[in-house]
Short mmCIF file of C-alpha atoms in Angstrom, two decimals:
data_model
loop_
_atom_site.label_atom_id
_atom_site.label_comp_id
_atom_site.label_asym_id
_atom_site.label_seq_id
_atom_site.Cartn_x
_atom_site.Cartn_y
_atom_site.Cartn_z
CA MET R 292 -13.00 28.12 6.79
CA ASN R 293 -11.93 24.51 6.34
CA PRO R 294 -10.98 22.77 9.59
CA GLN R 295 -7.33 21.81 9.58
CA PRO R 296 -6.30 18.39 10.89
CA SER R 297 -3.99 17.86 13.83
CA ILE R 298 -2.34 14.79 15.22
CA ASP R 299 -4.22 15.14 18.52
CA SER R 300 -7.53 14.70 16.69
CA VAL R 301 -6.56 11.32 15.22
CA ARG R 302 -8.00 8.50 17.33
CA ARG R 303 -9.99 6.36 14.90
CA VAL R 304 -8.63 5.09 11.59
CA LEU R 305 -10.43 3.57 8.62
CA VAL R 306 -8.54 1.43 6.11
CA VAL R 307 -10.48 0.87 2.88
CA GLY R 308 -9.46 -2.40 1.24
CA SER R 309 -8.92 -5.73 2.99
CA GLY R 310 -6.16 -7.21 0.85
CA THR R 311 -2.73 -8.08 2.21
CA MET R 312 -1.62 -4.45 2.37
CA GLY R 313 -4.84 -3.14 3.86
CA THR R 314 -4.88 -5.87 6.50
CA GLN R 315 -1.29 -5.28 7.57
CA ILE R 316 -1.65 -1.50 7.58
CA ALA R 317 -4.72 -1.81 9.82
CA ALA R 318 -2.74 -4.09 12.14
CA VAL R 319 0.08 -1.53 12.32
CA PHE R 320 -2.35 1.18 13.43
CA ALA R 321 -4.01 -1.14 15.96
CA LEU R 322 -0.66 -2.12 17.47
CA ALA R 323 0.07 1.58 17.95
CA GLY R 324 -3.13 2.04 19.95
CA TYR R 325 -5.57 3.32 17.31
CA ASP R 326 -9.11 1.99 16.98
CA THR R 327 -9.04 0.69 13.41
CA THR R 328 -11.74 -0.48 11.02
CA THR R 329 -11.08 -2.29 7.75
CA SER R 330 -13.80 -2.07 5.11
CA ASP R 331 -14.46 -4.03 1.94
CA LEU R 332 -17.49 -4.82 -0.20
CA ASP R 333 -16.75 -8.57 -0.11
CA PRO R 334 -17.64 -10.33 3.17
CA ALA R 335 -15.41 -13.29 2.25
CA ALA R 336 -12.45 -10.94 1.76
CA LEU R 337 -13.10 -9.42 5.17
CA GLU R 338 -13.12 -12.86 6.78
CA ARG R 339 -9.79 -13.65 5.11
CA SER R 340 -8.47 -10.32 6.37
CA ARG R 341 -9.57 -11.13 9.91
CA GLU R 342 -7.81 -14.49 9.82
CA GLU R 343 -4.69 -13.01 8.26
CA ALA R 344 -4.51 -10.33 10.96
CA ARG R 345 -4.73 -12.98 13.68
CA ARG R 346 -2.10 -15.10 11.98
CA ARG R 347 0.38 -12.31 11.32
CA LEU R 348 0.02 -10.70 14.72
CA GLY R 349 0.26 -14.11 16.36
CA ARG R 350 3.52 -14.69 14.54
CA LEU R 351 4.91 -11.46 16.02
CA ALA R 352 4.18 -12.83 19.48
CA GLU R 353 5.69 -16.21 18.64
CA LYS R 354 8.90 -14.52 17.52
CA GLY R 355 9.05 -12.34 20.62
CA ARG R 356 8.63 -9.09 18.72
CA ARG R 357 5.38 -8.35 20.57
CA THR R 358 3.93 -9.73 23.76
CA ARG R 359 0.83 -11.88 23.63
CA GLU R 360 -1.00 -9.16 25.58
CA GLU R 361 -0.05 -6.50 23.00
CA VAL R 362 -1.32 -8.72 20.21
CA GLU R 363 -4.64 -9.40 21.93
CA GLN R 364 -5.11 -5.70 22.68
CA ALA R 365 -4.40 -4.83 19.03
CA LEU R 366 -6.90 -7.41 17.79
CA ALA R 367 -9.50 -6.01 20.18
CA ARG R 368 -9.03 -2.58 18.55
CA MET R 369 -9.66 -3.98 15.05
CA ALA R 370 -13.04 -4.21 13.35
CA TRP R 371 -14.20 -5.25 9.88
CA THR R 372 -17.23 -4.01 7.93
CA THR R 373 -18.85 -3.94 4.51
CA ASP R 374 -20.36 -0.51 5.28
CA THR R 375 -17.61 1.91 4.29
CA PRO R 376 -19.69 5.12 4.63
CA ALA R 377 -20.78 4.20 8.17
CA ALA R 378 -17.17 3.52 9.18
CA ALA R 379 -16.03 6.77 7.55
CA ARG R 380 -18.50 8.83 9.58
CA THR R 381 -16.53 8.17 12.79
CA ALA R 382 -13.02 8.15 11.29
CA ASP R 383 -10.39 10.83 11.93
CA PHE R 384 -7.99 9.46 9.32
CA VAL R 385 -8.91 7.40 6.26
CA LEU R 386 -6.38 5.40 4.27
CA GLU R 387 -7.51 3.91 0.95
CA ALA R 388 -5.72 0.68 -0.02
CA ALA R 389 -7.94 -0.55 -2.85
CA VAL R 390 -7.07 -1.77 -6.34
CA GLU R 391 -4.74 0.42 -8.43
CA ARG R 392 -7.44 1.81 -10.71
CA LEU R 393 -8.09 5.51 -10.96
CA ASP R 394 -11.84 5.18 -11.58
CA VAL R 395 -12.26 2.99 -8.49
CA LYS R 396 -10.27 5.35 -6.30
CA ARG R 397 -12.15 8.42 -7.51
CA ARG R 398 -15.48 6.80 -6.70
CA LEU R 399 -14.20 5.84 -3.27
CA PHE R 400 -12.85 9.31 -2.51
CA ALA R 401 -16.16 10.94 -3.48
CA GLU R 402 -17.98 8.51 -1.17
CA LEU R 403 -15.48 8.99 1.65
CA ASP R 404 -15.55 12.77 1.34
CA GLU R 405 -19.31 12.81 1.75
CA ALA R 406 -19.27 10.56 4.81
CA ALA R 407 -16.10 11.47 6.75
CA PRO R 408 -15.95 14.31 9.30
CA ALA R 409 -14.70 17.64 7.95
CA HIS R 410 -11.39 17.42 9.84
CA ALA R 411 -10.51 13.93 8.54
CA ILE R 412 -7.59 13.40 6.20
CA LEU R 413 -8.25 11.21 3.16
CA ALA R 414 -5.03 9.46 2.16
CA THR R 415 -4.27 6.90 -0.52
CA ASN R 416 -1.69 4.15 -0.18
CA SER R 417 -1.15 4.20 -3.95
CA SER R 418 2.43 4.41 -5.20
CA THR R 419 1.39 5.32 -8.75
CA ILE R 420 -1.80 7.37 -8.55
CA PRO R 421 -1.02 10.78 -7.01
CA SER R 422 -3.53 12.49 -4.80
CA SER R 423 -3.83 15.36 -7.30
CA LEU R 424 -5.87 12.99 -9.52
CA LEU R 425 -8.32 12.38 -6.68
CA VAL R 426 -8.82 15.77 -5.03
CA ASP R 427 -11.47 17.06 -7.41
CA ALA R 428 -13.66 14.11 -6.43
CA THR R 429 -13.78 15.71 -2.95
CA ASP R 430 -14.55 19.05 -1.32
CA ARG R 431 -11.41 18.88 0.83
CA PRO R 432 -8.42 19.10 -1.55
CA ASP R 433 -6.22 20.47 1.24
CA ARG R 434 -6.81 17.31 3.32
CA VAL R 435 -5.86 14.73 0.67
CA CYS R 436 -2.41 13.17 0.26
CA ASN R 437 -0.51 9.95 -0.45
CA MET R 438 0.65 7.84 2.49
CA HIS R 439 2.49 4.96 0.88
CA PHE R 440 3.39 1.88 2.94
CA PHE R 441 5.68 -0.92 1.77
CA ASN R 442 5.04 -4.65 1.76
CA PRO R 443 5.11 -6.29 4.28
CA ALA R 444 3.70 -3.27 6.12
CA LEU R 445 4.10 -4.90 9.56
CA VAL R 446 7.85 -5.12 8.98
CA MET R 447 8.92 -2.37 6.58
CA ALA R 448 9.78 0.90 8.32
CA CYS R 449 9.49 3.27 5.37
CA VAL R 450 6.34 5.30 4.69
CA GLU R 451 6.34 7.88 1.89
CA VAL R 452 4.18 10.96 2.57
CA VAL R 453 3.53 12.86 -0.65
CA ARG R 454 1.91 16.25 -0.86
CA GLY R 455 -0.13 17.28 -3.86
CA PRO R 456 -0.32 20.84 -5.16
CA GLN R 457 -3.28 21.60 -2.87
CA THR R 458 -2.27 19.61 0.23
CA SER R 459 -2.02 21.83 3.30
CA ASP R 460 0.98 22.01 5.61
CA ALA R 461 -1.24 20.79 8.46
CA THR R 462 -2.19 17.66 6.48
CA VAL R 463 1.44 16.89 5.67
CA GLU R 464 2.66 17.43 9.24
CA THR R 465 -0.19 15.41 10.74
CA THR R 466 0.45 12.50 8.38
CA LEU R 467 4.21 12.58 9.00
CA GLU R 468 3.68 12.57 12.77
CA LEU R 469 1.10 9.80 12.49
CA ALA R 470 3.66 7.68 10.64
CA ARG R 471 6.15 8.27 13.46
CA ARG R 472 3.59 7.37 16.13
CA ILE R 473 2.88 4.02 14.51
CA GLY R 474 6.61 3.26 14.53
CA LYS R 475 7.47 4.08 10.92
CA GLN R 476 10.19 6.25 9.38
CA PRO R 477 8.44 8.77 7.12
CA VAL R 478 9.98 10.11 3.93
CA ARG R 479 8.62 13.52 2.94
CA LEU R 480 8.09 14.19 -0.76
CA ASN R 481 7.64 17.88 -1.41
CA ARG R 482 5.99 17.30 -4.77
CA GLU R 483 4.48 14.47 -6.76
CA VAL R 484 6.65 12.42 -9.08
CA PRO R 485 5.61 9.12 -10.71
CA GLY R 486 6.66 6.15 -8.57
CA PHE R 487 7.78 8.41 -5.74
CA VAL R 488 11.30 7.69 -4.40
CA ALA R 489 11.75 4.06 -3.33
CA ASN R 490 9.84 2.52 -6.22
CA ARG R 491 11.73 4.60 -8.75
CA LEU R 492 14.96 3.17 -7.36
CA LEU R 493 13.53 -0.36 -7.27
CA GLY R 494 11.95 0.07 -10.69
CA ALA R 495 15.26 0.89 -12.30
CA LEU R 496 16.74 -2.32 -10.86
CA ARG R 497 13.69 -4.40 -11.82
CA ASP R 498 13.59 -3.11 -15.39
CA GLU R 499 17.27 -3.84 -15.91
CA ALA R 500 16.80 -7.32 -14.41
CA LEU R 501 13.94 -7.99 -16.85
CA ARG R 502 16.06 -6.83 -19.78
CA LEU R 503 18.95 -9.08 -18.71
CA GLU R 504 16.67 -12.09 -18.35
CA GLU R 505 14.94 -11.44 -21.68
CA ALA R 506 18.29 -11.14 -23.46
CA GLY R 507 19.43 -14.47 -22.04
CA VAL R 508 22.38 -12.91 -20.22
CA ALA R 509 21.47 -14.81 -17.04
CA SER R 510 18.54 -16.73 -15.63
CA PHE R 511 16.16 -14.91 -13.31
CA GLU R 512 17.37 -17.18 -10.50
CA ASP R 513 20.99 -16.12 -11.01
CA ILE R 514 20.03 -12.45 -11.31
CA ASP R 515 18.36 -12.77 -7.92
CA VAL R 516 21.52 -14.40 -6.52
CA ALA R 517 23.60 -11.47 -7.80
CA ALA R 518 21.27 -8.94 -6.17
CA ARG R 519 21.44 -10.75 -2.83
CA THR R 520 25.12 -11.63 -2.72
CA ALA R 521 26.73 -8.69 -4.54
CA LEU R 522 24.34 -5.84 -3.65
CA GLY R 523 23.28 -7.05 -0.21
CA HIS R 524 19.56 -6.98 -1.01
CA PRO R 525 17.39 -9.22 1.19
CA MET R 526 15.81 -10.65 -1.96
CA GLY R 527 16.33 -10.35 -5.69
CA PRO R 528 14.08 -8.38 -8.06
CA PHE R 529 12.20 -11.47 -9.29
CA GLU R 530 11.65 -12.76 -5.76
CA LEU R 531 10.39 -9.30 -4.83
CA MET R 532 7.96 -9.23 -7.75
CA ASP R 533 6.55 -12.56 -6.57
CA LEU R 534 6.24 -11.27 -3.00
CA VAL R 535 4.50 -8.01 -3.93
CA GLY R 536 2.42 -9.72 -6.60
CA ILE R 537 2.78 -9.93 -10.37
CA ASP R 538 -0.74 -8.51 -10.63
CA VAL R 539 0.28 -5.51 -8.53
CA ALA R 540 3.37 -4.92 -10.69
CA TYR R 541 1.25 -5.16 -13.83
CA LEU R 542 -1.49 -2.81 -12.60
CA ILE R 543 1.03 -0.26 -11.34
CA ARG R 544 2.65 -0.03 -14.76
CA MET R 545 -0.73 0.13 -16.49
CA ALA R 546 -1.73 2.99 -14.18
CA ALA R 547 1.52 4.80 -14.98
CA HIS R 548 0.91 4.35 -18.73
CA GLU R 549 -2.63 5.65 -18.34
CA GLN R 550 -1.23 8.85 -16.85
CA THR R 551 1.66 9.41 -19.27
CA GLY R 552 0.70 7.63 -22.49
CA ASP R 553 4.37 6.67 -22.80
CA PRO R 554 4.85 3.14 -24.26
CA ASP R 555 7.93 2.77 -22.05
CA ASP R 556 5.65 2.81 -19.02
CA LEU R 557 3.75 -0.31 -20.14
CA PRO R 558 4.43 -3.53 -18.21
CA HIS R 559 7.29 -5.66 -19.50
CA PRO R 560 6.02 -8.44 -21.82
CA SER R 561 7.21 -11.09 -19.35
CA VAL R 562 5.17 -9.49 -16.57
CA THR R 563 2.13 -9.21 -18.85
CA ARG R 564 2.44 -12.87 -19.80
CA LEU R 565 2.55 -14.03 -16.18
CA TYR R 566 -0.34 -11.73 -15.28
CA GLU R 567 -2.54 -13.03 -18.10
CA GLN R 568 -1.72 -16.64 -17.16
CA GLY R 569 -2.87 -15.99 -13.61
CA HIS R 570 0.63 -16.55 -12.20
CA HIS R 571 0.59 -13.70 -9.70
CA GLY R 572 3.42 -14.79 -7.41
CA ARG R 573 3.30 -16.24 -3.93
CA LYS R 574 -0.40 -15.51 -3.50
CA SER R 575 -1.28 -17.78 -6.44
CA GLY R 576 1.39 -20.43 -5.86
CA ARG R 577 3.37 -19.47 -8.95
CA GLY R 578 5.02 -16.41 -10.45
CA TRP R 579 8.61 -16.40 -11.54
CA TYR R 580 9.04 -19.19 -8.99
CA GLU R 581 6.74 -22.01 -7.94
CA TYR R 582 5.60 -22.21 -4.31
CA ALA R 583 4.41 -25.16 -2.28
CA ALA R 584 0.79 -25.07 -1.13
CA GLY R 585 0.45 -23.13 2.14
#
């Protein structure tokens, strides 16, 4: 009989992947009182993650959104390691936030399944790779799901919880309640659908914006202005691509195409061009827009 998870058993969290999303997600859990470890194979990436966590949490205190004491307590709950299996052995909930590549995620889930306690949920933050493509790399298909955060994870309230065909009710309910306890507003998806809910809505807007720009109807700057001033969006679709990362947008579409084989799912040529030129948005100093150093 497989042990079913419960919210009361979740005390220690492992986040696999120390990029911007992984770092912020770990900080969210730590702020909510969970002992949280972030793992990555690259020691330099972990050091950057540590500094980013201090900087971002410090900014919350500076803006009065958190007290200095809350920030220091959260940082004290955070740890960083290159030994993912060792961290998984004491984790009650594991969230994978690695690169959007199916082969990488499958290897990780096999490794995590072997190391993590039997009651632990293995979740992926992926918005394009559903958990049903990962479960057969594990011996716990009922305790695998998607838990998709949005960038910037410290600010955005939405978390999509997506059940796969084999995900148990206990896994879904535990993950939904965990999202609430870390201060998020969970959205329950009763079945898998490519892109889930929010990104399908955003994707439709982004794809139309790319078509308008390509056709010369308006510049990308003016399209962003229209989205902000007419639709009330906090930023336009091109600004959002730069914030999330052109590389992320490219890899998400490539992952979708790998699943469907549909040419319409390939990245837009403009996105591919920026990706291949190394213009990945704010993180690289240039995407659709150029950004000052720092």
